[in-house]
Amino acid sequence: MDEADVLWKARQFVASVDTSNIHVDLNAYVDAAKAKVGFEELEDGESGYTINVKGQPRITVNSLETPERQRFTICHEIAHIVLGLVSQHDEIPSWGYAKRDINETWCDVFAAELLMPYDIFRAKIRDEGEPSEELIESLASEFRTSFPAAGSRFAAVTDLPCAFVTIDRSIIRYASRSLSLRKIGAWIAPKSPVPTGSVAHRLRADEVNGSATQEVAQDIWFSDWEKDRDLWEMSRHYARFDQTVSLLWCDEDDISDVEVSRTRLTTYENDGLSELTGELPWPGKRSRR
Ligand SMILES: [Zn+2]
């Protein structure tokens, strides 16, 4: 199984379901997976799990988590059922993201497709042009998901050259990129420190919740790009968890003459897994989903 298989299966699953009401409840997906859902107060950081009761999968969701998080958990568990992947992350703390079982990443990718179906999401942003904090906020509320999940989905689906970066403490955890950025091999290295001069770096230094949008030089985020180009960065910092997210974008014209580098494209192939997950795994907590 690879990312393309997961996306294909997720879109096939979505296509088999009447999605008109999924922003209200996820029953159409639950029924299609022939599952049942129950809610219980689980241990802090434990989002949910699935067991078989008389041959039927029964999903248990942590009722103490936010409604958005509970929706993500239901879709993640449906992914386990539909893809036939066992949960394999019980012993691994979520901060060990790099070592997180690949099945869990597949299930997150699948869940993002269910919560924000490609066609519907794409239709919503088609006429919007450039993103704004208000737009991402309204997408998050419309699809009843988190701000980071909607931002990550925007970067993955838009025609604009666009990336969504998740920063955990001072370290870049992953970046999802739009097709146009992937085509030119634009690359943000995971596990590297948040760059000095970025909006994310400045907000984080303030050590309080904050958000800001501002133009920055492209070479702050993309080391191999020319210095005289500009990039927009919209960033949000969550002080309690020391997590920061940044949405980066520029005009189509600004990248039209950027050369495709073979090495960068090769690197992308290896990086393909960490995209589209769309959910921040909070550090220091066990997350048995
Ligand atoms: Zn799982």
mmCIF file of C-alpha atoms and ligand atoms in Angstrom:
data_model
loop_
_atom_site.group_PDB
_atom_site.id
_atom_site.type_symbol
_atom_site.label_atom_id
_atom_site.label_comp_id
_atom_site.label_asym_id
_atom_site.label_seq_id
_atom_site.Cartn_x
_atom_site.Cartn_y
_atom_site.Cartn_z
ATOM 1 C CA MET A 1 0.000 0.000 0.000
ATOM 2 C CA ASP A 2 1.223 3.506 -0.763
ATOM 3 C CA GLU A 3 -0.239 6.991 -0.473
ATOM 4 C CA ALA A 4 -1.825 6.825 -3.938
ATOM 5 C CA ASP A 5 -3.618 3.563 -2.989
ATOM 6 C CA VAL A 6 -4.934 5.140 0.198
ATOM 7 C CA LEU A 7 -6.179 8.247 -1.629
ATOM 8 C CA TRP A 8 -7.814 6.117 -4.299
ATOM 9 C CA LYS A 9 -9.552 3.884 -1.752
ATOM 10 C CA ALA A 10 -10.653 6.890 0.317
ATOM 11 C CA ARG A 11 -12.134 8.656 -2.714
ATOM 12 C CA GLN A 12 -13.856 5.451 -3.814
ATOM 13 C CA PHE A 13 -15.333 5.085 -0.343
ATOM 14 C CA VAL A 14 -16.468 8.739 -0.298
ATOM 15 C CA ALA A 15 -18.013 8.328 -3.767
ATOM 16 C CA SER A 16 -20.092 5.372 -2.520
ATOM 17 C CA VAL A 17 -21.699 7.476 0.217
ATOM 18 C CA ASP A 18 -24.238 10.320 0.228
ATOM 19 C CA THR A 19 -22.003 13.053 1.673
ATOM 20 C CA SER A 20 -24.657 15.788 1.753
ATOM 21 C CA ASN A 21 -25.021 15.596 5.524
ATOM 22 C CA ILE A 22 -21.531 14.684 6.707
ATOM 23 C CA HIS A 23 -20.888 18.160 8.088
ATOM 24 C CA VAL A 24 -23.726 17.452 10.541
ATOM 25 C CA ASP A 25 -22.997 13.836 11.372
ATOM 26 C CA LEU A 26 -20.819 11.044 10.039
ATOM 27 C CA ASN A 27 -23.469 8.316 10.115
ATOM 28 C CA ALA A 28 -23.353 7.809 6.353
ATOM 29 C CA TYR A 29 -19.669 6.832 6.634
ATOM 30 C CA VAL A 30 -20.236 4.753 9.779
ATOM 31 C CA ASP A 31 -23.066 2.842 8.066
ATOM 32 C CA ALA A 32 -20.998 2.315 4.916
ATOM 33 C CA ALA A 33 -18.266 0.773 7.076
ATOM 34 C CA LYS A 34 -20.968 -1.416 8.747
ATOM 35 C CA ALA A 35 -19.789 -0.129 12.113
ATOM 36 C CA LYS A 36 -21.315 1.246 15.318
ATOM 37 C CA VAL A 37 -20.040 4.228 17.299
ATOM 38 C CA GLY A 38 -20.148 4.741 21.065
ATOM 39 C CA PHE A 39 -18.800 7.550 23.234
ATOM 40 C CA GLU A 40 -16.960 7.118 26.532
ATOM 41 C CA GLU A 41 -14.733 9.141 28.813
ATOM 42 C CA LEU A 42 -11.314 7.718 27.984
ATOM 43 C CA GLU A 43 -7.894 8.413 29.437
ATOM 44 C CA ASP A 44 -6.331 11.803 28.626
ATOM 45 C CA GLY A 45 -4.769 11.651 25.168
ATOM 46 C CA GLU A 46 -6.531 8.438 24.155
ATOM 47 C CA SER A 47 -8.735 9.417 21.227
ATOM 48 C CA GLY A 48 -10.492 6.139 20.545
ATOM 49 C CA TYR A 49 -10.291 2.517 19.453
ATOM 50 C CA THR A 50 -12.222 -0.181 17.607
ATOM 51 C CA ILE A 51 -13.116 -3.667 18.772
ATOM 52 C CA ASN A 52 -15.250 -6.341 17.155
ATOM 53 C CA VAL A 53 -18.494 -7.183 18.933
ATOM 54 C CA LYS A 54 -20.205 -10.268 17.459
ATOM 55 C CA GLY A 55 -18.465 -9.682 14.168
ATOM 56 C CA GLN A 56 -19.353 -5.996 13.930
ATOM 57 C CA PRO A 57 -16.743 -3.265 14.405
ATOM 58 C CA ARG A 58 -17.590 -1.024 17.351
ATOM 59 C CA ILE A 59 -15.773 2.315 17.458
ATOM 60 C CA THR A 60 -15.334 3.930 20.868
ATOM 61 C CA VAL A 61 -14.609 7.669 20.871
ATOM 62 C CA ASN A 62 -13.245 9.741 23.769
ATOM 63 C CA SER A 63 -16.189 12.006 24.642
ATOM 64 C CA LEU A 64 -13.877 14.356 26.578
ATOM 65 C CA GLU A 65 -12.104 15.549 23.428
ATOM 66 C CA THR A 66 -13.362 18.415 21.236
ATOM 67 C CA PRO A 67 -16.187 17.670 18.751
ATOM 68 C CA GLU A 68 -13.721 18.302 15.868
ATOM 69 C CA ARG A 69 -11.249 15.833 17.313
ATOM 70 C CA GLN A 70 -14.012 13.251 17.854
ATOM 71 C CA ARG A 71 -15.010 13.558 14.192
ATOM 72 C CA PHE A 72 -11.409 12.993 13.157
ATOM 73 C CA THR A 73 -11.197 9.943 15.439
ATOM 74 C CA ILE A 74 -14.340 8.393 13.908
ATOM 75 C CA CYS A 75 -12.918 8.813 10.382
ATOM 76 C CA HIS A 76 -9.499 7.506 11.450
ATOM 77 C CA GLU A 77 -11.125 4.390 12.925
ATOM 78 C CA ILE A 78 -13.260 3.913 9.794
ATOM 79 C CA ALA A 79 -9.977 3.948 7.867
ATOM 80 C CA HIS A 80 -8.670 1.064 10.002
ATOM 81 C CA ILE A 81 -11.849 -0.895 9.183
ATOM 82 C CA VAL A 82 -12.052 -0.103 5.443
ATOM 83 C CA LEU A 83 -8.329 -0.469 4.766
ATOM 84 C CA GLY A 84 -8.096 -3.538 7.011
ATOM 85 C CA LEU A 85 -5.176 -2.063 8.941
ATOM 86 C CA VAL A 86 -4.673 -2.989 12.594
ATOM 87 C CA SER A 87 -3.867 -0.281 15.140
ATOM 88 C CA GLN A 88 -0.178 -0.557 15.852
ATOM 89 C CA HIS A 89 0.673 2.536 17.806
ATOM 90 C CA ASP A 90 -0.183 1.659 21.373
ATOM 91 C CA GLU A 91 3.390 1.538 22.608
ATOM 92 C CA ILE A 92 4.639 4.546 20.680
ATOM 93 C CA PRO A 93 4.169 8.002 22.199
ATOM 94 C CA SER A 94 2.737 10.451 19.664
ATOM 95 C CA TRP A 95 5.759 12.776 19.941
ATOM 96 C CA GLY A 96 7.777 9.980 18.319
ATOM 97 C CA TYR A 97 6.114 10.987 15.079
ATOM 98 C CA ALA A 98 8.954 9.861 12.851
ATOM 99 C CA LYS A 99 8.655 6.351 14.246
ATOM 100 C CA ARG A 100 4.881 6.310 14.186
ATOM 101 C CA ASP A 101 3.586 3.257 12.410
ATOM 102 C CA ILE A 102 2.942 3.843 8.729
ATOM 103 C CA ASN A 103 -0.575 2.376 9.081
ATOM 104 C CA GLU A 104 -1.478 5.278 11.337
ATOM 105 C CA THR A 105 -0.326 7.813 8.749
ATOM 106 C CA TRP A 106 -2.443 6.035 6.105
ATOM 107 C CA CYS A 107 -5.453 6.206 8.394
ATOM 108 C CA ASP A 108 -4.905 9.961 8.949
ATOM 109 C CA VAL A 109 -4.663 10.515 5.188
ATOM 110 C CA PHE A 110 -7.878 8.536 4.707
ATOM 111 C CA ALA A 111 -9.610 10.506 7.502
ATOM 112 C CA ALA A 112 -8.756 13.881 5.926
ATOM 113 C CA GLU A 113 -10.348 12.689 2.661
ATOM 114 C CA LEU A 114 -13.545 11.747 4.520
ATOM 115 C CA LEU A 115 -13.818 14.935 6.551
ATOM 116 C CA MET A 116 -13.024 17.262 3.658
ATOM 117 C CA PRO A 117 -13.996 15.384 0.473
ATOM 118 C CA TYR A 118 -11.794 16.475 -2.421
ATOM 119 C CA ASP A 119 -14.520 17.582 -4.844
ATOM 120 C CA ILE A 120 -16.552 19.494 -2.278
ATOM 121 C CA PHE A 121 -13.493 21.166 -0.734
ATOM 122 C CA ARG A 122 -12.063 22.090 -4.107
ATOM 123 C CA ALA A 123 -15.371 23.598 -5.224
ATOM 124 C CA LYS A 124 -15.427 25.728 -2.055
ATOM 125 C CA ILE A 125 -11.986 27.243 -2.635
ATOM 126 C CA ARG A 126 -12.114 27.472 -6.432
ATOM 127 C CA ASP A 127 -13.281 31.076 -6.548
ATOM 128 C CA GLU A 128 -11.517 32.238 -3.418
ATOM 129 C CA GLY A 129 -8.102 32.986 -4.883
ATOM 130 C CA GLU A 130 -5.551 33.697 -2.172
ATOM 131 C CA PRO A 131 -6.115 32.311 1.316
ATOM 132 C CA SER A 132 -6.728 34.355 4.448
ATOM 133 C CA GLU A 133 -7.108 33.514 8.098
ATOM 134 C CA GLU A 134 -10.853 34.153 7.767
ATOM 135 C CA LEU A 135 -11.119 31.745 4.821
ATOM 136 C CA ILE A 136 -9.315 28.901 6.628
ATOM 137 C CA GLU A 137 -11.368 29.621 9.749
ATOM 138 C CA SER A 138 -14.600 29.441 7.773
ATOM 139 C CA LEU A 139 -13.551 26.213 6.023
ATOM 140 C CA ALA A 140 -12.681 24.694 9.416
ATOM 141 C CA SER A 141 -16.082 25.621 10.784
ATOM 142 C CA GLU A 142 -17.943 24.510 7.662
ATOM 143 C CA PHE A 143 -16.243 21.093 7.599
ATOM 144 C CA ARG A 144 -16.233 20.967 11.418
ATOM 145 C CA THR A 145 -12.559 20.278 11.667
ATOM 146 C CA SER A 146 -9.561 22.036 13.216
ATOM 147 C CA PHE A 147 -7.876 25.147 11.794
ATOM 148 C CA PRO A 148 -4.643 23.183 11.097
ATOM 149 C CA ALA A 149 -6.595 20.393 9.364
ATOM 150 C CA ALA A 150 -8.379 22.892 7.085
ATOM 151 C CA GLY A 151 -5.113 24.741 6.373
ATOM 152 C CA SER A 152 -3.311 21.551 5.478
ATOM 153 C CA ARG A 153 -6.171 20.523 3.206
ATOM 154 C CA PHE A 154 -6.142 23.939 1.507
ATOM 155 C CA ALA A 155 -2.434 23.576 0.663
ATOM 156 C CA ALA A 156 -2.968 20.065 -0.670
ATOM 157 C CA VAL A 157 -5.945 20.939 -2.893
ATOM 158 C CA THR A 158 -5.366 24.516 -4.156
ATOM 159 C CA ASP A 159 -3.982 25.417 -7.597
ATOM 160 C CA LEU A 160 -1.815 28.130 -6.009
ATOM 161 C CA PRO A 161 1.821 27.454 -5.154
ATOM 162 C CA CYS A 162 1.143 26.792 -1.478
ATOM 163 C CA ALA A 163 2.526 24.888 1.508
ATOM 164 C CA PHE A 164 1.277 24.198 5.008
ATOM 165 C CA VAL A 165 3.946 23.703 7.663
ATOM 166 C CA THR A 166 3.459 22.216 11.133
ATOM 167 C CA ILE A 167 6.043 23.151 13.750
ATOM 168 C CA ASP A 168 6.360 21.265 17.019
ATOM 169 C CA ARG A 169 8.305 23.252 19.613
ATOM 170 C CA SER A 170 11.059 24.710 17.385
ATOM 171 C CA ILE A 171 11.192 21.873 14.857
ATOM 172 C CA ILE A 172 9.375 21.498 11.531
ATOM 173 C CA ARG A 173 7.325 18.339 11.776
ATOM 174 C CA TYR A 174 5.979 18.175 8.244
ATOM 175 C CA ALA A 175 4.893 20.258 5.296
ATOM 176 C CA SER A 176 2.076 19.529 2.885
ATOM 177 C CA ARG A 177 2.523 21.153 -0.528
ATOM 178 C CA SER A 178 0.229 21.955 -3.408
ATOM 179 C CA LEU A 179 0.708 20.162 -6.692
ATOM 180 C CA SER A 180 2.331 23.224 -8.292
ATOM 181 C CA LEU A 181 4.974 23.406 -5.536
ATOM 182 C CA ARG A 182 5.647 19.681 -5.760
ATOM 183 C CA LYS A 183 6.051 19.952 -9.524
ATOM 184 C CA ILE A 184 8.891 22.443 -9.177
ATOM 185 C CA GLY A 185 10.447 20.431 -6.379
ATOM 186 C CA ALA A 186 10.045 23.158 -3.755
ATOM 187 C CA TRP A 187 11.195 21.570 -0.568
ATOM 188 C CA ILE A 188 10.926 22.271 3.154
ATOM 189 C CA ALA A 189 13.013 19.810 5.137
ATOM 190 C CA PRO A 190 11.257 18.089 8.044
ATOM 191 C CA LYS A 191 13.122 17.976 11.369
ATOM 192 C CA SER A 192 14.868 21.272 10.601
ATOM 193 C CA PRO A 193 14.487 24.269 12.942
ATOM 194 C CA VAL A 194 11.838 26.916 12.231
ATOM 195 C CA PRO A 195 13.698 29.518 10.142
ATOM 196 C CA THR A 196 14.751 32.847 11.646
ATOM 197 C CA GLY A 197 12.950 35.692 9.914
ATOM 198 C CA SER A 198 9.742 33.699 9.426
ATOM 199 C CA VAL A 199 6.438 34.848 10.934
ATOM 200 C CA ALA A 200 6.254 31.487 12.752
ATOM 201 C CA HIS A 201 9.628 32.147 14.393
ATOM 202 C CA ARG A 202 8.541 35.600 15.580
ATOM 203 C CA LEU A 203 5.168 34.436 16.969
ATOM 204 C CA ARG A 204 6.796 31.548 18.796
ATOM 205 C CA ALA A 205 9.305 33.884 20.438
ATOM 206 C CA ASP A 206 6.400 35.867 21.958
ATOM 207 C CA GLU A 207 5.344 32.738 23.926
ATOM 208 C CA VAL A 208 1.645 33.660 23.795
ATOM 209 C CA ASN A 209 -1.174 32.627 21.445
ATOM 210 C CA GLY A 210 -0.999 34.759 18.349
ATOM 211 C CA SER A 211 -1.515 34.949 14.626
ATOM 212 C CA ALA A 212 -0.192 37.166 11.848
ATOM 213 C CA THR A 213 0.025 37.378 8.059
ATOM 214 C CA GLN A 214 2.930 39.077 6.370
ATOM 215 C CA GLU A 215 5.158 39.019 3.294
ATOM 216 C CA VAL A 216 8.534 37.319 3.763
ATOM 217 C CA ALA A 217 11.478 36.629 1.464
ATOM 218 C CA GLN A 218 11.142 33.243 -0.236
ATOM 219 C CA ASP A 219 14.629 32.129 0.690
ATOM 220 C CA ILE A 220 13.627 32.134 4.370
ATOM 221 C CA TRP A 221 11.546 29.002 3.751
ATOM 222 C CA PHE A 222 12.952 27.711 0.446
ATOM 223 C CA SER A 223 16.717 27.811 0.665
ATOM 224 C CA ASP A 224 17.320 27.148 -3.025
ATOM 225 C CA TRP A 225 15.068 29.909 -4.317
ATOM 226 C CA GLU A 226 16.173 33.371 -5.361
ATOM 227 C CA LYS A 227 16.250 36.074 -2.722
ATOM 228 C CA ASP A 228 14.297 38.704 -4.656
ATOM 229 C CA ARG A 229 11.018 36.815 -4.719
ATOM 230 C CA ASP A 230 8.285 37.296 -2.157
ATOM 231 C CA LEU A 231 6.107 34.847 -0.347
ATOM 232 C CA TRP A 232 3.091 35.325 1.924
ATOM 233 C CA GLU A 233 3.129 33.643 5.314
ATOM 234 C CA MET A 234 0.082 33.299 7.537
ATOM 235 C CA SER A 235 1.037 31.823 10.877
ATOM 236 C CA ARG A 236 -0.693 30.826 14.088
ATOM 237 C CA HIS A 237 0.986 29.905 17.373
ATOM 238 C CA TYR A 238 -0.609 27.745 20.084
ATOM 239 C CA ALA A 239 1.356 28.607 23.223
ATOM 240 C CA ARG A 240 -0.055 25.883 25.479
ATOM 241 C CA PHE A 241 1.333 23.088 23.313
ATOM 242 C CA ASP A 242 4.169 25.114 21.780
ATOM 243 C CA GLN A 243 2.860 24.272 18.307
ATOM 244 C CA THR A 244 2.883 26.617 15.345
ATOM 245 C CA VAL A 245 1.381 26.325 11.874
ATOM 246 C CA SER A 246 2.193 28.389 8.792
ATOM 247 C CA LEU A 247 0.443 28.634 5.448
ATOM 248 C CA LEU A 248 2.831 29.843 2.720
ATOM 249 C CA TRP A 249 1.819 30.942 -0.758
ATOM 250 C CA CYS A 250 2.826 33.083 -3.701
ATOM 251 C CA ASP A 251 1.608 34.028 -7.191
ATOM 252 C CA GLU A 252 1.728 31.483 -9.970
ATOM 253 C CA ASP A 253 3.905 33.977 -11.900
ATOM 254 C CA ASP A 254 6.484 34.026 -9.113
ATOM 255 C CA ILE A 255 7.475 30.417 -9.658
ATOM 256 C CA SER A 256 6.990 30.069 -13.417
ATOM 257 C CA ASP A 257 10.735 30.241 -14.083
ATOM 258 C CA VAL A 258 11.936 28.148 -11.139
ATOM 259 C CA GLU A 259 13.885 25.222 -12.489
ATOM 260 C CA VAL A 260 12.929 21.693 -11.590
ATOM 261 C CA SER A 261 15.716 20.023 -9.714
ATOM 262 C CA ARG A 262 16.009 16.257 -10.035
ATOM 263 C CA THR A 263 17.454 15.798 -6.571
ATOM 264 C CA ARG A 264 14.588 17.707 -5.010
ATOM 265 C CA LEU A 265 12.020 15.608 -6.813
ATOM 266 C CA THR A 266 13.733 12.463 -5.624
ATOM 267 C CA THR A 267 13.659 13.767 -2.085
ATOM 268 C CA TYR A 268 9.965 14.447 -2.464
ATOM 269 C CA GLU A 269 9.269 10.836 -3.385
ATOM 270 C CA ASN A 270 10.664 9.794 -0.021
ATOM 271 C CA ASP A 271 8.737 12.488 1.768
ATOM 272 C CA GLY A 272 5.380 11.703 0.196
ATOM 273 C CA LEU A 273 4.029 9.939 3.271
ATOM 274 C CA SER A 274 3.893 12.792 5.680
ATOM 275 C CA GLU A 275 1.482 14.885 3.655
ATOM 276 C CA LEU A 276 -2.225 15.464 4.019
ATOM 277 C CA THR A 277 -2.471 14.116 7.543
ATOM 278 C CA GLY A 278 -4.020 17.375 8.575
ATOM 279 C CA GLU A 279 -4.083 16.877 12.297
ATOM 280 C CA LEU A 280 -1.654 17.970 14.975
ATOM 281 C CA PRO A 281 -0.674 15.052 17.186
ATOM 282 C CA TRP A 282 -0.146 16.814 20.519
ATOM 283 C CA PRO A 283 3.202 16.040 22.109
ATOM 284 C CA GLY A 284 3.725 14.003 25.232
ATOM 285 C CA LYS A 285 0.466 12.137 25.095
ATOM 286 C CA ARG A 286 -0.377 8.608 24.253
ATOM 287 C CA SER A 287 -2.753 8.528 21.361
ATOM 288 C CA ARG A 288 -4.404 5.183 20.849
ATOM 289 C CA ARG A 289 -6.724 5.915 18.006
HETATM 290 ZN ZN ZN B 1 -4.993 4.264 14.496
#
